[in-house]
CSV table of N, CA and C in Angstrom, one decimal:
chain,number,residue,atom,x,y,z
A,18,UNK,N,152.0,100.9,-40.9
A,18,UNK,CA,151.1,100.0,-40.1
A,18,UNK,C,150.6,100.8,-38.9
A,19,UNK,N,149.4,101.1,-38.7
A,19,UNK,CA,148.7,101.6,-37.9
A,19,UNK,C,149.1,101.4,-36.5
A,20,UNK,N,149.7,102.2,-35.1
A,20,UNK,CA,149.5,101.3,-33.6
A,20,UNK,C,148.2,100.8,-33.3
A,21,UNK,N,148.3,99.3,-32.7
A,21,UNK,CA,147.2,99.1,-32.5
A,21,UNK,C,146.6,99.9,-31.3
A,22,UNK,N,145.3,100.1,-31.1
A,22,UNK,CA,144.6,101.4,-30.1
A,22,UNK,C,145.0,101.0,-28.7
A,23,UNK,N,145.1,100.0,-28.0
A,23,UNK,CA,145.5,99.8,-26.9
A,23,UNK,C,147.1,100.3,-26.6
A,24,UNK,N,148.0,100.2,-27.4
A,24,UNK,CA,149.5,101.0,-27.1
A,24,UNK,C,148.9,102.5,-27.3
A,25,UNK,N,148.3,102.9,-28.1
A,25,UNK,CA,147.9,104.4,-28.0
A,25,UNK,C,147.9,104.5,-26.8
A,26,UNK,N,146.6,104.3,-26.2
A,26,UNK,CA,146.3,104.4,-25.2
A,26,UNK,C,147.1,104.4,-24.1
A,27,UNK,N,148.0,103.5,-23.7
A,27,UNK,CA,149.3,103.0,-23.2
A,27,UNK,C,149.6,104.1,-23.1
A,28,UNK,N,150.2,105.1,-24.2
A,28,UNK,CA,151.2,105.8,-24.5
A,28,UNK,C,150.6,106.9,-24.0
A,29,UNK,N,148.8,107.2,-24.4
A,29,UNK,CA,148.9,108.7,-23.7
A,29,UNK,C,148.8,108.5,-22.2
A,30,UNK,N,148.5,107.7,-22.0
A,30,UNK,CA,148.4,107.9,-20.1
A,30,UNK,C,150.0,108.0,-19.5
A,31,UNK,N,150.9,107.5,-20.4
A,31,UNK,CA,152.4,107.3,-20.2
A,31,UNK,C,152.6,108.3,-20.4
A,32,UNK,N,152.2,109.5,-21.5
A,32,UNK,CA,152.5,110.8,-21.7
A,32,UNK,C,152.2,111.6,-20.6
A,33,UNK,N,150.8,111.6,-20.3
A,33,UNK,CA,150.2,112.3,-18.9
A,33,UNK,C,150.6,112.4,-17.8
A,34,UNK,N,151.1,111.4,-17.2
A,34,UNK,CA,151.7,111.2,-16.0
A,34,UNK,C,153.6,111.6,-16.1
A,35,UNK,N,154.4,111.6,-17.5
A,35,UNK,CA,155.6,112.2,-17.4
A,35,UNK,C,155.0,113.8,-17.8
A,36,UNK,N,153.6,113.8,-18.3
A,36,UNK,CA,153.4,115.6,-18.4
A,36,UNK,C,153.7,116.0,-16.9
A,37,UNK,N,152.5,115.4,-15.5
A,37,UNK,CA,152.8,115.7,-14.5
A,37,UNK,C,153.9,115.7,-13.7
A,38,UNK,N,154.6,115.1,-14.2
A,38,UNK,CA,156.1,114.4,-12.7
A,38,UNK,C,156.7,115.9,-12.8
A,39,UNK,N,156.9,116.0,-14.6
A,39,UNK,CA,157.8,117.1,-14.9
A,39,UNK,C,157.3,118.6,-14.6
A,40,UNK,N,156.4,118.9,-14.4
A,40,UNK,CA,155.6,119.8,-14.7
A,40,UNK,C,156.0,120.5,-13.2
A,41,UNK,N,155.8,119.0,-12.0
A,41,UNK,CA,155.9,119.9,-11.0
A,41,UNK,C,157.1,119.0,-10.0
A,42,UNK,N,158.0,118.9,-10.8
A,42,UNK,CA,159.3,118.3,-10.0
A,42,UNK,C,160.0,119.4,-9.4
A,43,UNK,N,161.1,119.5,-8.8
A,43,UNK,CA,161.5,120.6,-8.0
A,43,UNK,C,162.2,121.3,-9.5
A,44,UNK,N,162.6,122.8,-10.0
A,44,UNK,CA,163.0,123.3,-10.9
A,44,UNK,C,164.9,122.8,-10.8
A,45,UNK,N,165.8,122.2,-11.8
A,45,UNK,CA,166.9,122.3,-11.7
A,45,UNK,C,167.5,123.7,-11.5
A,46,UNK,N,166.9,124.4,-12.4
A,46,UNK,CA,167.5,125.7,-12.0
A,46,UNK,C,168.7,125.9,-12.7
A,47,UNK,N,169.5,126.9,-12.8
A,47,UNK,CA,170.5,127.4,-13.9
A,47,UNK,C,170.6,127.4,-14.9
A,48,UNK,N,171.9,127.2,-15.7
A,48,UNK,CA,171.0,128.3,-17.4
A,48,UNK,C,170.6,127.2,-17.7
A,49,UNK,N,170.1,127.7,-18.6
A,49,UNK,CA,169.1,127.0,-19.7
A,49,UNK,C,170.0,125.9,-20.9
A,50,UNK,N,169.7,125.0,-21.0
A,50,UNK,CA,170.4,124.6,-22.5
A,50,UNK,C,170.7,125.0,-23.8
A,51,UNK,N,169.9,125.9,-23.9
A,51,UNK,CA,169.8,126.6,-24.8
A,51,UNK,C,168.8,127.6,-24.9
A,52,UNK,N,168.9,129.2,-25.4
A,52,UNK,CA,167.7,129.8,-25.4
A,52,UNK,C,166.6,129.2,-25.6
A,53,UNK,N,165.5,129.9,-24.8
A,53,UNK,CA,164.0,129.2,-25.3
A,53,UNK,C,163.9,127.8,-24.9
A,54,UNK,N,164.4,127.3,-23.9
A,54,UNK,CA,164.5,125.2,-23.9
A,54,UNK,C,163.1,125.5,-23.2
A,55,UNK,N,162.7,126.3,-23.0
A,55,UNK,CA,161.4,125.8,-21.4
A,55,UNK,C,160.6,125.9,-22.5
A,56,UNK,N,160.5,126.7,-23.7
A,56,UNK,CA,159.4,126.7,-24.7
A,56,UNK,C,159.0,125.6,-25.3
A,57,UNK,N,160.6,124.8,-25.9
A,57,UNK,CA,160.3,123.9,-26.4
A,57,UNK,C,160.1,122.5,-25.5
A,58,UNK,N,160.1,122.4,-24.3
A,58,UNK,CA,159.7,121.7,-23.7
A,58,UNK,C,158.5,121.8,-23.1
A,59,UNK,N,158.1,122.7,-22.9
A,59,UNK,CA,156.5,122.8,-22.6
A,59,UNK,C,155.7,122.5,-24.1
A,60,UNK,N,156.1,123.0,-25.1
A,60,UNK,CA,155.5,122.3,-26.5
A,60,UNK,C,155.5,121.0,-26.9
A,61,UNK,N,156.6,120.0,-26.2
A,61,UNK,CA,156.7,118.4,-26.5
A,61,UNK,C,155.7,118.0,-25.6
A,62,UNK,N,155.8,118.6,-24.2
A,62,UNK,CA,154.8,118.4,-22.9
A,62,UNK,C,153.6,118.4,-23.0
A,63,UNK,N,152.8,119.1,-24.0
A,63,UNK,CA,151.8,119.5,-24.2
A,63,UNK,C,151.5,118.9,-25.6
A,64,UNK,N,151.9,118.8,-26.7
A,64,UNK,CA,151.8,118.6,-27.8
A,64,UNK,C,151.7,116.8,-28.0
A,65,UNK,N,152.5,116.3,-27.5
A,65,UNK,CA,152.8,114.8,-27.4
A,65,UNK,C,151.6,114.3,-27.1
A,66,UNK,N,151.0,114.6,-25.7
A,66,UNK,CA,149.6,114.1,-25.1
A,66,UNK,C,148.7,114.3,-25.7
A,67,UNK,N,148.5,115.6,-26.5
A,67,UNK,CA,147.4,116.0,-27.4
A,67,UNK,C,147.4,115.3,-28.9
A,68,UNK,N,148.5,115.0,-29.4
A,68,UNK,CA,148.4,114.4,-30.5
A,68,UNK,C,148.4,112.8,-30.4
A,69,UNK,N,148.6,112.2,-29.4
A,69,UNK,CA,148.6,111.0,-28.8
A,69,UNK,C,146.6,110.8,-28.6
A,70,UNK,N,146.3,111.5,-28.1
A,70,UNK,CA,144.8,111.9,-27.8
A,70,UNK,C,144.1,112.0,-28.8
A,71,UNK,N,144.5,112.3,-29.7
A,71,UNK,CA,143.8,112.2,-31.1
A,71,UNK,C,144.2,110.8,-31.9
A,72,UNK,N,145.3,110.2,-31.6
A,72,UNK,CA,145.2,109.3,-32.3
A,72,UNK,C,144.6,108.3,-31.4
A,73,UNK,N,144.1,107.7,-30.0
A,73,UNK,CA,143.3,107.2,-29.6
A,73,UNK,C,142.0,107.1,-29.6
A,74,UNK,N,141.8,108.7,-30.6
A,74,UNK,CA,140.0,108.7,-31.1
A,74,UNK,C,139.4,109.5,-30.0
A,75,UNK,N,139.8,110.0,-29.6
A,75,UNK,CA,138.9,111.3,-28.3
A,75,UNK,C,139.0,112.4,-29.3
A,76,UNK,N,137.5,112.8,-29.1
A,76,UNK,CA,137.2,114.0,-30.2
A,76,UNK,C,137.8,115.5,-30.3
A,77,UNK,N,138.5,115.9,-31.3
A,77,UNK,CA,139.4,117.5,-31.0
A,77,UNK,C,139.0,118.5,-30.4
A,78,UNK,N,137.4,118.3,-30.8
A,78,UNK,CA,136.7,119.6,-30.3
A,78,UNK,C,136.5,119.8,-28.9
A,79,UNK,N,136.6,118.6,-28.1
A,79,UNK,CA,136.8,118.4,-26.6
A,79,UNK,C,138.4,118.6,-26.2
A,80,UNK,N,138.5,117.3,-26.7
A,80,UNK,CA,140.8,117.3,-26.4
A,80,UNK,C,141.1,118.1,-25.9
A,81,UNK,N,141.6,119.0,-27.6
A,81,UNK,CA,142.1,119.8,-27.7
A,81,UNK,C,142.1,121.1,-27.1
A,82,UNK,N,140.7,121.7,-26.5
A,82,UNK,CA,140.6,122.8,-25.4
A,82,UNK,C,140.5,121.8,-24.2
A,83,UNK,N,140.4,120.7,-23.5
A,83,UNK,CA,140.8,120.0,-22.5
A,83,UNK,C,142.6,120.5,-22.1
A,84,UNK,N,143.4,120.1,-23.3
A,84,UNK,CA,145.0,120.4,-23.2
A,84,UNK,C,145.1,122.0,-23.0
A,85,UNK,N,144.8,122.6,-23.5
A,85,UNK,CA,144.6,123.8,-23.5
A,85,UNK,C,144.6,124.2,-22.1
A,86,UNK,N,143.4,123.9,-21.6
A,86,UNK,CA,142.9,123.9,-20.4
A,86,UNK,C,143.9,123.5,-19.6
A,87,UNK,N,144.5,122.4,-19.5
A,87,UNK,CA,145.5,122.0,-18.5
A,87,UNK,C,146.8,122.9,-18.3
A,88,UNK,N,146.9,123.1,-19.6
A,88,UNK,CA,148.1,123.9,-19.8
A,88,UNK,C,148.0,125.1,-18.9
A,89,UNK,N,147.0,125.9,-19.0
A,89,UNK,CA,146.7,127.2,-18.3
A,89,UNK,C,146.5,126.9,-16.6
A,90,UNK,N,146.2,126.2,-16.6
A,90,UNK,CA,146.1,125.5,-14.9
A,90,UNK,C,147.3,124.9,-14.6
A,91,UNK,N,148.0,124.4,-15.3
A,91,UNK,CA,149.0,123.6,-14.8
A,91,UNK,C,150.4,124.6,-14.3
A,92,UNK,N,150.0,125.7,-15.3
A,92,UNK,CA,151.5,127.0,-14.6
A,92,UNK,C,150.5,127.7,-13.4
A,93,UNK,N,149.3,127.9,-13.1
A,93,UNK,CA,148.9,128.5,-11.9
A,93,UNK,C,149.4,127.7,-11.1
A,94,UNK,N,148.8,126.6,-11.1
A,94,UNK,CA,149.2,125.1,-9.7
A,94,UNK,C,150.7,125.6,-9.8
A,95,UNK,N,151.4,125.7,-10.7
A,95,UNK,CA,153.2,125.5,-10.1
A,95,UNK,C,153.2,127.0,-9.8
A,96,UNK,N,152.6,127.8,-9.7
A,96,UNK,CA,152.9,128.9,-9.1
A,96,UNK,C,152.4,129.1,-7.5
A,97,UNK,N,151.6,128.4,-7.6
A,97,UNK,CA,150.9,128.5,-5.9
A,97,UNK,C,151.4,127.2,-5.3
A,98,UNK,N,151.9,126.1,-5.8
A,98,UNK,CA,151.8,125.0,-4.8
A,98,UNK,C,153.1,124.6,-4.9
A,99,UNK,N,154.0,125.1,-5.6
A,99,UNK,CA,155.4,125.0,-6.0
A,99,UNK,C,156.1,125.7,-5.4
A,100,UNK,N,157.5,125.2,-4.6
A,100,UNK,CA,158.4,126.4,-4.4
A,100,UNK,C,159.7,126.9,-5.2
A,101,UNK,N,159.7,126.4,-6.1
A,101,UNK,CA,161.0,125.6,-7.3
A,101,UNK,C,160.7,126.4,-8.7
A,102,UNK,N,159.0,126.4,-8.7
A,102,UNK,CA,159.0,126.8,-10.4
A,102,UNK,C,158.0,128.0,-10.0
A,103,UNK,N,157.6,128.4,-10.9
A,103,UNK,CA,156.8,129.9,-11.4
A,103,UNK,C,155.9,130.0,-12.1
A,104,UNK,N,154.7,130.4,-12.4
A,104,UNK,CA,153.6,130.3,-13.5
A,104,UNK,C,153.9,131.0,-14.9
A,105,UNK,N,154.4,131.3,-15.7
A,105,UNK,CA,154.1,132.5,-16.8
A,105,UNK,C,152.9,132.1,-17.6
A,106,UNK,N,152.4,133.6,-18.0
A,106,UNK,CA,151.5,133.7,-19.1
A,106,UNK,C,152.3,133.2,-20.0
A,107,UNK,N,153.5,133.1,-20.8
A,107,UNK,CA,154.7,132.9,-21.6
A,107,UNK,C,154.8,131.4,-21.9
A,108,UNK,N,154.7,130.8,-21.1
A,108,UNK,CA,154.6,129.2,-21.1
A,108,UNK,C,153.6,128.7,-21.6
């Protein structure tokens, strides 16, 4: 059974705004959970809102370099306006 379009919607703005909290919260810092966790958390971060985006009917050919887009801005912004985290090309 299909979500109806309004919880989509719900959901990606609910995605977007935990994309940002997290994105530029202060860093916890120390090891990692496991190798590679910041990979796969920047892939749920990013991936979730984008496929959430598509199933609300916003067109891929926009979205999808929209996300793109954010993604690449979103590690500059934590590198200049952050004191906690770092930008990588890697991310």
């Amino acid at each position: 059974m299909p979500l109806p379009r309004l919880l989509v919607w719900v959901a990606l703005i609910a995605s977007l705004v935990v994309n940002v909290v997290l994105l530029f919260m202060p860093s916890r810092g120390g090891e990692p959970l496991f190798p590679y966790d910041d990979k796969v958390i920047h892939c749920v971060l990013f991936g979730v809102p984008a496929y959430l985006g598509l199933r609300a009917g916003l067109k891929p050919a926009v979205w999808l370099p929209a996300m793109a887009g954010w993604a690449v801005l979103s590690e500059i912004l934590q590198a200049r306006l952050t004191a906690t985290r770092s930008g990588s090309v890697w991310d």
